[in-house]
Amino acid sequence: MLDSKIPSGPLAQKWDKHRFDLKLVNPANKRKFKVIVVGSGLAGASAAATLSELGYKVQCFCYQDSPRRAHSIAAQGGINAAKNYQNDGDSVRRLFYDTIKGGDFRAREANVYRLAQVSTNIIDQCVAQGVPFAREYGGHLANRSFGGAQVSRTFYARGQTGQQLLLGAYQALSKQIAKGAVQMFSRTEMLELVLVNGHAKGIIVRDLTSGKISRHSADAVVLATGGYGNAFYLSTNAVGCNVTATYRAFKKGALFANPCYTQIHPTCIPVNGDHQSKLTLMSESLRNDGRVWVPIKAGDHRPASQIPEGERDYFLERKYPSFGNLAPRDISSRAAKEVCDEGRGVGPGGLGVYLDFSDAIRRDGEDAIRARYGNLFQMYEKIAGENAYQTPMRIYPAVHYTMGGLWVDYNLMSNIPGLFVIGEANFSDHGANRLGASALMQGLADGYFVLPYTIGNYFATTAKSCPAESSQEFSQAEIQVNERLRKLISINGSRTVRSFHREVGQLIWDKCGMARSKAGLEDALRRIPAIRAEFWENVKVTGEPEGINKTLEHAGRVADFLEFGELMCLDALERDESCGGHFRTEHQTPDGEAKRNDDQFSHVSAWGFSGNLAKPNLEKEPLIYEEVTMSQRSYK
């Protein structure tokens, strides 16, 4: 049975009560415990800095050349918090409800309420660190709106919010590195999790510069390694983002929850050729002032300036008058796909819709729009070669974020004792669809304000054990890593790693992307094993394990995607309903919205590795709502 360890008592008091009930480690004893943190984005950097500030010895690992290059830097539009600075009716409870509703009632209620509570502390923390949030004329912090909310609660730093928040966490981490409290390992990739007596006690890593394999032991391991969106090959994720750390944990017994829950972001620069290795996000904040439209008539290929107002379909405003262009991401993405499927898309291939700022420029002036979004317009012009002040942006949905992740309890610990999972790497807060500006909120909440409390309870209630790196468990894990690397090198086939990644990614996008069906998922489950079998027989990995070998790095990650993609499709097939970003075409309302089946699927699907890729074990955590009444989600 899955024990989520949700505390008793009224929802608004659970976290305060739980913090008091948690056992503590006194300051002197904290120095005796060592923690490994894998990942240095917002979740990892904030956790490593905070844990070391408390006195724990910390080792932090990232595959980038610097912690400040973690993918959190790419987030653009903002971070939510229930400060109600606009005095427009926001509250902790409203943020909680919007997040639960946005996730289509498939998130754990207690975790989401805690996230809303902690959100107010995050802004104070970041302001104290010097994060340059936008401010009103009088000096107060500014807010703007994001999808799925009717209040302005999103704090931002132009279109660079992720970068500025990461710099704040990075400076806190750098201070601890300089003190010697954090030992930082850059250009280092985790390739295996080590268990000792059933507890997570270390990792095996590869130095991406020298190729050296090394062992690292600790009293606990924290995974803050982000999501698995690159399983689709093309996504808004950095090219190096991968599933390896969490998938290695899965194969050691950690449960993987809701892997089919992936978020398609509606506001991305469209694909423009086979040469691309990633896609580019255009912040959801642009939809505050940009209006989304397509021609009313199919096959209308006139330039936007030549299509009169009466021949334009502002389809989000038409279909969702209450929220308009700020409808949630899953709904907006499907609406864009629908009009493109009708032949009304714009741009090359017809896979695009317009995001038009002409009304806002006439209303507020170009200087005002430039002040709000200038760097985003610059980025669009560099990539698309078009001036969005003069002609509408062209956008289309793309894979962006993953709501699934390793299963964790209320303490953010997986079912493997001593293995904590934070940020996007866990499943706990977003249900079947994440509202915009909530990812940064969760990463910092977990790292700054949740994990530092809960990890102490594990240490206080578990016999101390930081095993020797020469132990049998570490030796066996290192042997497995070396055998896997040698096997990849030895195949010496004729197909590139990238060709396999593109093939399986396109298949997953077609069959398990914005729309899924029973027939399509069954087809994917037939074809993925064949692609995987050919990979292990015909992939060409050049070079040697020693030294820099980007092809070997990529091959290891794609090997995991080839297994994990099957798990995604299996989960999507098993969940015979539509909810949020998981849209099964067989289950939709008469007007084309997601139709849930609460009687059979109001649960978390947590998959466990059985040794057989085709038949993992399924465990279910019931989702019980004490404060929320589940209803058909409507943004009309």
XYZ file of C-alpha atoms in Angstrom:
636
model
C 0.000 0.000 0.000
C 1.209 3.503 -0.826
C 1.414 5.608 2.312
C 1.312 9.259 1.305
C 1.855 10.322 4.940
C -0.648 13.154 4.581
C -1.163 14.570 8.087
C -4.561 14.637 9.727
C -6.513 17.759 10.584
C -8.028 20.635 8.609
C -6.409 21.280 5.245
C -5.203 24.782 6.142
C -3.461 23.461 9.265
C -1.882 20.278 7.915
C 1.534 21.717 7.065
C 1.919 23.685 10.295
C 0.862 20.657 12.312
C 3.157 18.379 10.331
C 6.176 20.662 10.770
C 5.634 20.601 14.521
C 5.235 16.818 14.579
C 8.382 16.164 12.538
C 11.383 15.069 14.546
C 14.341 17.443 14.462
C 18.095 17.049 14.194
C 19.966 19.403 16.485
C 22.466 21.817 14.888
C 25.559 19.947 16.067
C 24.287 16.621 14.746
C 23.419 18.067 11.340
C 27.165 18.268 10.641
C 27.339 14.479 10.857
C 24.989 13.918 7.908
C 25.918 14.045 4.248
C 23.394 14.692 1.460
C 23.824 14.237 -2.290
C 21.782 16.613 -4.459
C 21.583 15.725 -8.160
C 20.657 18.761 -10.239
C 21.388 22.460 -9.783
C 18.298 24.160 -11.212
C 15.892 26.060 -9.003
C 14.954 22.992 -6.956
C 18.484 21.572 -6.692
C 20.341 24.833 -6.084
C 17.858 26.058 -3.474
C 17.914 22.682 -1.696
C 21.719 22.378 -1.734
C 22.187 25.945 -0.491
C 19.561 25.648 2.245
C 20.634 22.217 3.497
C 24.276 23.294 3.725
C 23.273 26.540 5.451
C 21.541 24.375 8.049
C 24.785 22.486 8.636
C 24.497 19.353 6.504
C 27.455 18.343 4.352
C 26.293 18.549 0.737
C 27.586 17.313 -2.583
C 25.809 18.786 -5.618
C 26.082 17.348 -9.139
C 25.096 18.784 -12.518
C 25.938 17.835 -16.094
C 26.222 21.483 -17.198
C 29.545 23.321 -17.034
C 28.108 25.558 -14.294
C 25.099 25.370 -11.968
C 23.861 28.639 -13.413
C 23.331 26.966 -16.805
C 20.616 24.641 -15.494
C 17.463 24.582 -17.628
C 15.495 26.644 -15.074
C 17.234 29.601 -16.694
C 14.993 29.202 -19.749
C 11.730 29.910 -17.891
C 10.356 33.234 -19.047
C 7.048 34.573 -17.847
C 6.837 34.478 -14.064
C 6.243 32.793 -10.733
C 2.901 32.594 -8.939
C 2.299 33.638 -5.346
C -0.853 34.425 -3.392
C 0.258 37.880 -2.198
C -2.885 39.680 -3.461
C -0.875 42.846 -4.096
C -3.395 43.820 -6.767
C -6.239 43.604 -4.238
C -8.242 41.736 -6.863
C -9.541 38.897 -4.712
C -6.585 36.522 -4.638
C -5.837 34.343 -1.616
C -4.008 31.165 -0.646
C -7.239 29.276 -1.059
C -7.890 30.718 -4.524
C -4.377 29.825 -5.709
C -4.900 26.351 -4.266
C -8.232 25.920 -6.036
C -6.995 27.309 -9.363
C -4.076 24.859 -9.252
C -6.278 21.880 -8.401
C -8.784 22.833 -11.117
C -6.021 23.551 -13.620
C -4.706 20.021 -13.006
C -8.211 18.689 -13.771
C -8.662 17.335 -10.240
C -5.838 14.827 -10.521
C -3.399 16.316 -7.977
C -2.950 15.510 -4.306
C -4.962 18.062 -2.349
C -2.677 18.438 0.684
C 0.472 19.004 -1.377
C -1.189 21.660 -3.514
C -2.499 23.568 -0.514
C 0.968 23.548 1.043
C 2.395 24.883 -2.219
C -0.079 27.778 -2.169
C 0.786 28.543 1.466
C 4.526 28.507 0.895
C 4.266 30.622 -2.270
C 4.080 33.842 -0.269
C 7.403 33.083 1.464
C 9.150 32.474 -1.856
C 8.691 36.047 -3.053
C 10.070 37.456 0.211
C 13.055 35.096 -0.030
C 13.810 36.076 -3.610
C 13.419 39.821 -3.023
C 15.842 39.517 -0.092
C 18.306 37.828 -2.467
C 18.026 40.756 -4.864
C 15.941 39.188 -7.616
C 14.911 42.199 -9.769
C 11.180 41.643 -10.032
C 9.268 44.208 -12.063
C 7.801 47.025 -9.988
C 4.977 49.494 -10.308
C 5.660 53.229 -10.500
C 5.294 53.565 -6.727
C 7.847 50.817 -6.046
C 5.501 47.943 -5.246
C 6.119 44.591 -6.942
C 4.159 44.257 -10.173
C 1.932 41.329 -11.133
C 0.441 40.072 -14.372
C -2.050 37.381 -15.337
C -1.374 33.862 -16.519
C -3.624 31.158 -17.923
C -6.226 29.498 -15.735
C -6.613 32.408 -13.313
C -8.838 35.485 -13.175
C -6.528 37.391 -10.837
C -3.043 38.868 -11.300
C -0.673 36.826 -9.137
C 2.350 36.272 -11.354
C 5.572 38.032 -10.332
C 8.049 38.516 -13.164
C 11.328 39.995 -14.336
C 10.432 40.915 -17.924
C 10.780 37.661 -19.890
C 13.767 36.478 -17.860
C 12.138 35.330 -14.627
C 13.724 31.873 -14.575
C 17.165 33.325 -15.201
C 16.847 35.892 -12.419
C 15.450 33.390 -9.913
C 18.215 30.922 -10.765
C 20.845 33.621 -10.261
C 19.368 34.241 -6.820
C 19.591 30.555 -5.927
C 23.009 30.307 -7.587
C 24.455 33.107 -5.475
C 23.182 31.354 -2.333
C 24.750 28.124 -3.560
C 28.000 29.869 -4.519
C 28.299 31.303 -1.027
C 28.102 27.790 0.420
C 30.577 26.445 -2.153
C 33.041 29.187 -1.207
C 32.649 28.264 2.469
C 33.365 24.614 1.693
C 29.910 23.595 2.875
C 28.903 22.403 -0.610
C 31.191 20.358 -2.824
C 30.165 21.090 -6.409
C 30.617 18.607 -9.264
C 29.910 20.217 -12.640
C 30.091 18.362 -15.977
C 29.149 15.197 -14.088
C 26.245 12.893 -14.937
C 24.516 10.467 -12.597
C 24.294 7.023 -14.198
C 23.161 4.812 -11.314
C 21.519 4.942 -7.908
C 23.057 2.843 -5.139
C 20.896 1.142 -2.506
C 22.278 -0.276 0.725
C 19.859 -2.342 2.827
C 16.993 -0.919 0.796
C 17.923 2.722 1.434
C 19.295 5.225 -1.106
C 22.890 5.765 -0.057
C 24.765 7.025 -3.087
C 25.235 7.381 -6.800
C 27.619 6.374 -9.580
C 28.614 9.227 -11.887
C 30.642 9.825 -15.027
C 32.874 12.862 -15.395
C 31.858 14.216 -18.806
C 35.300 15.729 -19.402
C 37.598 12.866 -18.410
C 35.172 9.952 -18.734
C 36.135 8.782 -15.244
C 33.533 6.758 -13.327
C 33.351 7.531 -9.607
C 31.347 6.571 -6.544
C 29.756 8.928 -4.025
C 28.053 7.845 -0.819
C 25.786 9.810 1.508
C 23.119 9.467 4.157
C 20.417 10.490 1.672
C 20.054 11.271 -2.034
C 17.957 14.117 -3.466
C 16.985 14.036 -7.148
C 16.247 17.459 -8.648
C 16.809 16.508 -12.273
C 13.784 18.002 -14.021
C 11.397 16.403 -16.477
C 11.413 13.991 -19.400
C 9.980 16.149 -22.201
C 12.847 15.254 -24.531
C 11.366 11.773 -24.865
C 9.442 13.487 -27.693
C 12.758 14.561 -29.314
C 11.476 18.057 -30.112
C 10.487 20.037 -27.036
C 11.206 23.390 -25.447
C 13.654 21.650 -23.094
C 17.403 22.086 -23.394
C 18.881 19.385 -25.622
C 20.647 17.759 -22.663
C 17.529 17.356 -20.507
C 16.854 13.656 -19.951
C 15.103 11.023 -17.836
C 18.171 8.992 -16.846
C 18.427 9.854 -13.149
C 14.778 9.198 -12.354
C 14.618 6.201 -14.669
C 17.690 4.655 -12.989
C 15.836 5.099 -9.696
C 12.721 3.501 -11.232
C 14.727 0.410 -12.207
C 16.017 0.215 -8.622
C 12.468 0.106 -7.252
C 11.223 3.710 -7.124
C 7.663 4.099 -8.364
C 7.096 6.318 -11.399
C 3.795 8.188 -11.148
C 1.582 9.358 -14.007
C 4.218 9.247 -16.786
C 1.578 9.971 -19.443
C 0.918 13.456 -17.998
C 2.894 15.755 -20.276
C 2.137 19.399 -20.890
C 1.875 20.872 -24.352
C 2.576 24.624 -24.268
C 0.438 26.579 -26.749
C 2.856 29.454 -27.275
C 5.981 28.165 -29.048
C 7.727 29.016 -32.296
C 6.538 26.450 -34.889
C 8.767 23.707 -36.275
C 10.493 24.900 -39.440
C 12.513 21.899 -40.615
C 14.160 18.565 -39.876
C 17.375 20.294 -38.840
C 15.980 21.402 -35.467
C 17.070 19.717 -32.264
C 14.725 21.716 -30.000
C 11.861 24.192 -30.060
C 11.626 27.649 -28.529
C 9.086 28.829 -25.996
C 7.343 32.175 -26.251
C 6.169 33.058 -22.744
C 2.521 32.598 -21.837
C 2.697 36.140 -20.454
C 2.489 37.346 -24.066
C -1.136 36.245 -24.060
C -1.921 39.105 -21.668
C -1.647 41.533 -24.601
C -1.484 39.285 -27.666
C -4.691 38.029 -29.272
C -4.734 34.561 -30.843
C -6.480 34.158 -34.203
C -6.620 32.363 -37.554
C -8.507 33.116 -40.756
C -12.155 32.116 -40.704
C -11.879 30.469 -44.113
C -9.740 27.352 -44.638
C -6.905 27.740 -47.122
C -6.675 31.527 -46.703
C -2.950 32.164 -47.223
C -3.040 35.953 -47.434
C -0.584 37.868 -45.205
C -2.089 38.758 -41.835
C -2.234 42.462 -42.690
C -4.474 41.715 -45.673
C -7.074 39.735 -43.717
C -9.749 42.162 -42.466
C -11.098 42.000 -38.923
C -14.371 40.447 -40.012
C -12.562 37.495 -41.592
C -10.568 36.595 -38.471
C -11.506 33.959 -35.891
C -10.308 34.857 -32.400
C -11.067 31.293 -31.444
C -9.988 31.335 -27.784
C -12.060 34.437 -27.092
C -14.973 32.861 -28.951
C -14.838 29.503 -27.184
C -13.793 30.648 -23.691
C -15.205 34.135 -23.146
C -14.463 34.185 -19.385
C -10.744 33.466 -19.809
C -10.211 34.238 -23.495
C -6.576 34.150 -24.540
C -5.581 33.130 -21.005
C -7.332 29.767 -21.077
C -5.127 27.028 -19.536
C -2.345 25.510 -21.591
C -3.892 22.148 -22.389
C -7.156 23.702 -23.562
C -5.432 26.429 -25.592
C -3.106 23.890 -27.222
C -5.920 21.594 -28.323
C -7.882 24.569 -29.637
C -4.891 25.608 -31.781
C -4.447 22.058 -33.077
C -8.148 21.884 -33.906
C -8.156 24.987 -36.128
C -4.960 23.862 -37.860
C -6.476 20.430 -38.481
C -9.397 22.242 -40.134
C -6.958 23.751 -42.647
C -6.979 27.238 -41.119
C -3.417 27.233 -39.809
C -0.930 29.886 -40.920
C 2.675 29.817 -42.039
C 4.667 27.006 -43.709
C 2.829 23.705 -43.500
C -0.208 25.337 -41.921
C 0.979 24.430 -38.402
C 0.701 27.816 -36.744
C -1.718 30.419 -35.411
C -1.226 34.166 -35.027
C -0.419 35.906 -31.746
C -1.232 39.502 -32.610
C -0.163 42.584 -30.595
C -1.583 45.252 -32.888
C -4.525 46.089 -30.604
C -2.248 46.395 -27.560
C 0.224 48.580 -29.455
C -2.583 50.891 -30.583
C -3.949 51.002 -27.025
C -0.757 51.328 -24.944
C 1.909 52.257 -27.458
C 4.872 50.273 -28.750
C 7.130 51.552 -25.965
C 4.880 50.022 -23.306
C 4.827 46.629 -25.064
C 8.590 46.838 -25.567
C 9.070 47.495 -21.831
C 6.984 44.433 -20.887
C 8.209 41.912 -23.448
C 11.161 43.427 -25.316
C 13.592 40.531 -24.910
C 10.941 38.039 -26.055
C 10.291 40.053 -29.220
C 14.044 40.170 -29.854
C 14.330 36.408 -29.439
C 11.400 35.819 -31.789
C 12.921 38.064 -34.456
C 16.296 36.290 -34.274
C 14.674 32.874 -34.717
C 11.737 33.611 -37.015
C 13.214 36.576 -38.910
C 10.041 38.622 -38.405
C 9.361 41.828 -36.459
C 6.438 41.024 -34.155
C 5.749 44.728 -33.552
C 4.792 44.977 -37.217
C 3.379 41.528 -38.021
C 1.807 38.938 -35.694
C 3.937 36.220 -34.163
C 3.293 32.705 -35.445
C 2.980 30.128 -32.670
C 2.084 26.456 -32.328
C 1.927 24.025 -29.373
C 5.007 22.077 -28.308
C 6.013 19.724 -25.498
C 7.124 21.820 -22.558
C 6.732 20.321 -19.070
C 6.006 16.950 -17.499
C 3.598 16.603 -14.605
C 4.491 12.949 -14.075
C 7.567 12.001 -12.104
C 8.775 9.746 -9.337
C 6.120 9.074 -6.717
C 6.754 10.867 -3.420
C 4.898 11.108 -0.148
C 4.017 14.337 1.665
C 7.632 14.522 2.861
C 8.879 14.440 -0.768
C 10.443 11.022 -0.168
C 9.963 8.255 -2.719
C 8.982 4.736 -1.751
C 12.741 4.052 -1.505
C 13.752 5.284 1.969
C 16.311 8.051 1.807
C 15.548 8.960 -1.824
C 13.941 12.408 -1.965
C 12.654 13.881 -5.228
C 11.920 17.573 -5.719
C 10.755 19.975 -8.404
C 9.679 18.706 -11.813
C 11.305 15.329 -11.114
C 8.400 14.388 -8.812
C 4.704 14.126 -9.607
C 3.100 15.714 -6.589
C 1.667 19.163 -7.304
C 0.267 19.659 -10.801
C -2.077 16.778 -11.550
C -2.847 16.332 -15.242
C -1.925 19.878 -16.327
C 0.314 22.576 -14.875
C -0.859 26.151 -14.789
C 1.644 28.648 -16.122
C 4.099 30.181 -13.621
C 3.669 27.271 -11.199
C 6.846 25.329 -12.060
C 9.200 27.940 -10.614
C 6.951 28.142 -7.581
C 7.151 24.398 -6.930
C 10.902 24.129 -7.474
C 11.690 26.869 -4.970
C 9.010 25.736 -2.515
C 10.470 22.229 -2.417
C 14.068 23.389 -2.129
C 13.774 26.313 0.252
C 10.767 25.523 2.420
C 9.724 21.850 2.359
C 12.688 19.485 1.987
C 14.808 21.180 4.692
C 12.101 20.248 7.212
C 11.229 16.779 6.011
C 14.715 15.391 5.357
C 15.587 16.032 9.001
C 12.749 13.758 10.075
C 14.261 10.941 8.002
C 17.654 11.405 9.647
C 16.125 11.635 13.124
C 14.118 8.421 12.706
C 16.650 6.300 10.780
C 19.886 4.785 12.003
C 22.779 6.805 10.602
C 24.524 5.066 7.713
C 26.849 6.637 5.170
C 28.364 3.444 3.756
C 31.891 3.100 2.491
C 32.259 3.684 -1.240
C 34.267 0.463 -1.389
C 31.255 -1.599 -0.302
C 29.865 -4.387 -2.459
C 26.753 -2.398 -3.434
C 28.860 0.418 -4.902
C 31.196 -2.009 -6.646
C 28.296 -3.852 -8.269
C 26.639 -0.618 -9.372
C 29.876 0.618 -10.950
C 30.302 -2.673 -12.813
C 26.791 -2.273 -14.260
C 27.557 1.270 -15.415
C 30.813 0.253 -17.110
C 29.186 -2.735 -18.811
C 26.432 -0.511 -20.210
C 28.930 2.038 -21.564
C 31.114 -0.662 -23.129
C 28.072 -2.275 -24.720
C 27.017 1.011 -26.333
C 30.513 1.554 -27.718
C 30.849 -2.026 -28.984
C 27.707 -2.154 -31.158
C 29.331 -0.126 -33.950
C 26.246 -0.145 -36.156
C 25.266 2.086 -39.042
C 22.565 4.396 -37.598
C 23.201 7.547 -35.598
C 21.911 8.011 -32.072
C 20.004 11.089 -33.211
C 18.123 9.143 -35.879
C 16.807 6.733 -33.248
C 15.887 9.607 -30.932
C 14.040 11.407 -33.739
C 12.179 8.241 -34.775
C 10.946 7.257 -31.352
C 10.237 10.867 -30.406
C 8.083 11.437 -33.475
C 6.214 8.203 -32.779
C 5.484 9.232 -29.178
C 4.408 12.711 -30.333
C 2.045 11.238 -32.942
C 0.525 8.584 -30.669
C 0.899 10.040 -27.153
C 1.040 13.797 -27.787
C -1.789 16.330 -27.816
C -4.347 13.605 -28.564
C -4.211 9.894 -27.757
C -6.406 6.978 -28.768
C -6.547 3.301 -27.868
C -5.558 2.269 -31.379
C -2.717 4.755 -31.577
C -1.274 3.800 -28.193
C -1.461 0.102 -28.995
C 0.355 0.811 -32.256
C 3.097 2.685 -30.379
C 3.454 -0.162 -27.899
C 3.983 -2.544 -30.814
C 6.531 -0.335 -32.569
C 8.676 0.997 -29.703
C 10.142 -2.428 -28.776
C 11.187 -2.937 -32.403
C 12.937 0.449 -32.503
C 14.626 -0.370 -29.194
C 15.795 -3.767 -30.452
C 17.302 -2.179 -33.568
C 19.011 0.457 -31.415
C 20.869 -2.191 -29.408
C 21.875 -3.952 -32.644
C 22.594 -1.093 -35.041
C 23.394 2.161 -33.235
C 26.768 3.728 -33.994
C 28.529 5.283 -31.001
C 31.909 6.632 -31.989
C 34.882 7.313 -29.739
C 35.842 5.766 -26.425
C 34.407 5.872 -22.880
C 37.403 7.934 -21.782
C 37.388 11.680 -22.339
C 34.705 13.863 -23.865
C 32.215 11.799 -25.860
C 28.956 13.609 -26.615
C 27.680 10.718 -28.736
C 28.073 8.316 -25.824
C 26.262 10.720 -23.493
C 23.380 11.021 -25.957
C 23.245 7.268 -26.546
C 22.819 6.534 -22.845
C 19.982 9.029 -22.566
C 18.219 7.778 -25.707
C 18.509 4.183 -24.466
C 16.512 5.254 -21.422
C 13.968 7.160 -23.527
C 13.439 4.009 -25.595
C 12.347 2.180 -22.465
C 10.610 5.081 -20.756
C 8.576 5.938 -23.863
C 6.944 2.544 -23.613
C 5.997 3.255 -20.001
C 4.446 6.583 -21.036
C 2.284 4.923 -23.672
C 1.317 2.079 -21.341
C 0.187 4.563 -18.695
C -1.778 6.544 -21.294
C -3.468 3.348 -22.498
C -4.345 2.219 -18.974
C -5.870 5.607 -18.092
C -9.060 5.155 -20.110
C -10.341 8.707 -19.644
C -9.452 12.246 -20.640
C -8.073 14.673 -18.070
C -5.970 17.794 -18.519
C -3.072 17.191 -20.872
C -4.046 13.522 -21.231
C -6.688 13.750 -23.957
C -8.101 10.429 -25.130
C -10.151 11.050 -28.243
C -12.670 8.407 -27.140
C -13.510 10.451 -24.042
C -14.635 13.998 -24.764
C -17.698 16.104 -24.098
C -20.034 17.080 -26.968
C -18.123 20.384 -27.333
C -14.730 18.658 -27.441
C -13.472 19.106 -23.866
C -11.747 16.457 -21.734
C -14.215 14.064 -20.116
C -12.986 12.517 -16.874
C -14.059 9.244 -15.299
C -13.833 10.012 -11.598
C -15.368 6.713 -10.519
C -12.529 4.637 -11.974
C -9.571 6.976 -12.382
C -9.493 9.360 -9.447
C -6.112 8.001 -8.451
C -2.384 8.349 -8.995
C -1.004 5.617 -11.248
C 2.341 4.580 -9.746
C 4.325 2.090 -11.823
C 6.980 -0.206 -10.395
C 9.691 -1.996 -12.366
C 9.074 -5.741 -12.406
C 12.105 -6.797 -14.432
C 9.879 -7.017 -17.513
C 9.646 -3.799 -19.531
C 6.282 -4.754 -20.990
C 4.612 -5.546 -17.679
C 5.499 -3.144 -14.875
C 3.486 -3.348 -11.685
C 0.722 -0.785 -11.202
C -0.107 0.615 -7.784
C -2.806 3.191 -7.190
C -2.978 6.010 -4.664
C -6.597 7.165 -4.316
C -7.113 10.917 -4.603
C -9.404 11.983 -1.790
C -10.676 15.556 -1.702
C -11.784 16.985 1.626
C -12.166 20.631 0.616
C -12.755 20.511 -3.149
C -15.755 19.216 -5.061
C -14.737 17.646 -8.352
C -16.650 19.045 -11.308
C -16.439 19.247 -15.075
C -13.700 21.796 -15.690
C -14.986 24.864 -17.504
C -13.262 28.092 -18.519
C -16.186 29.467 -20.509
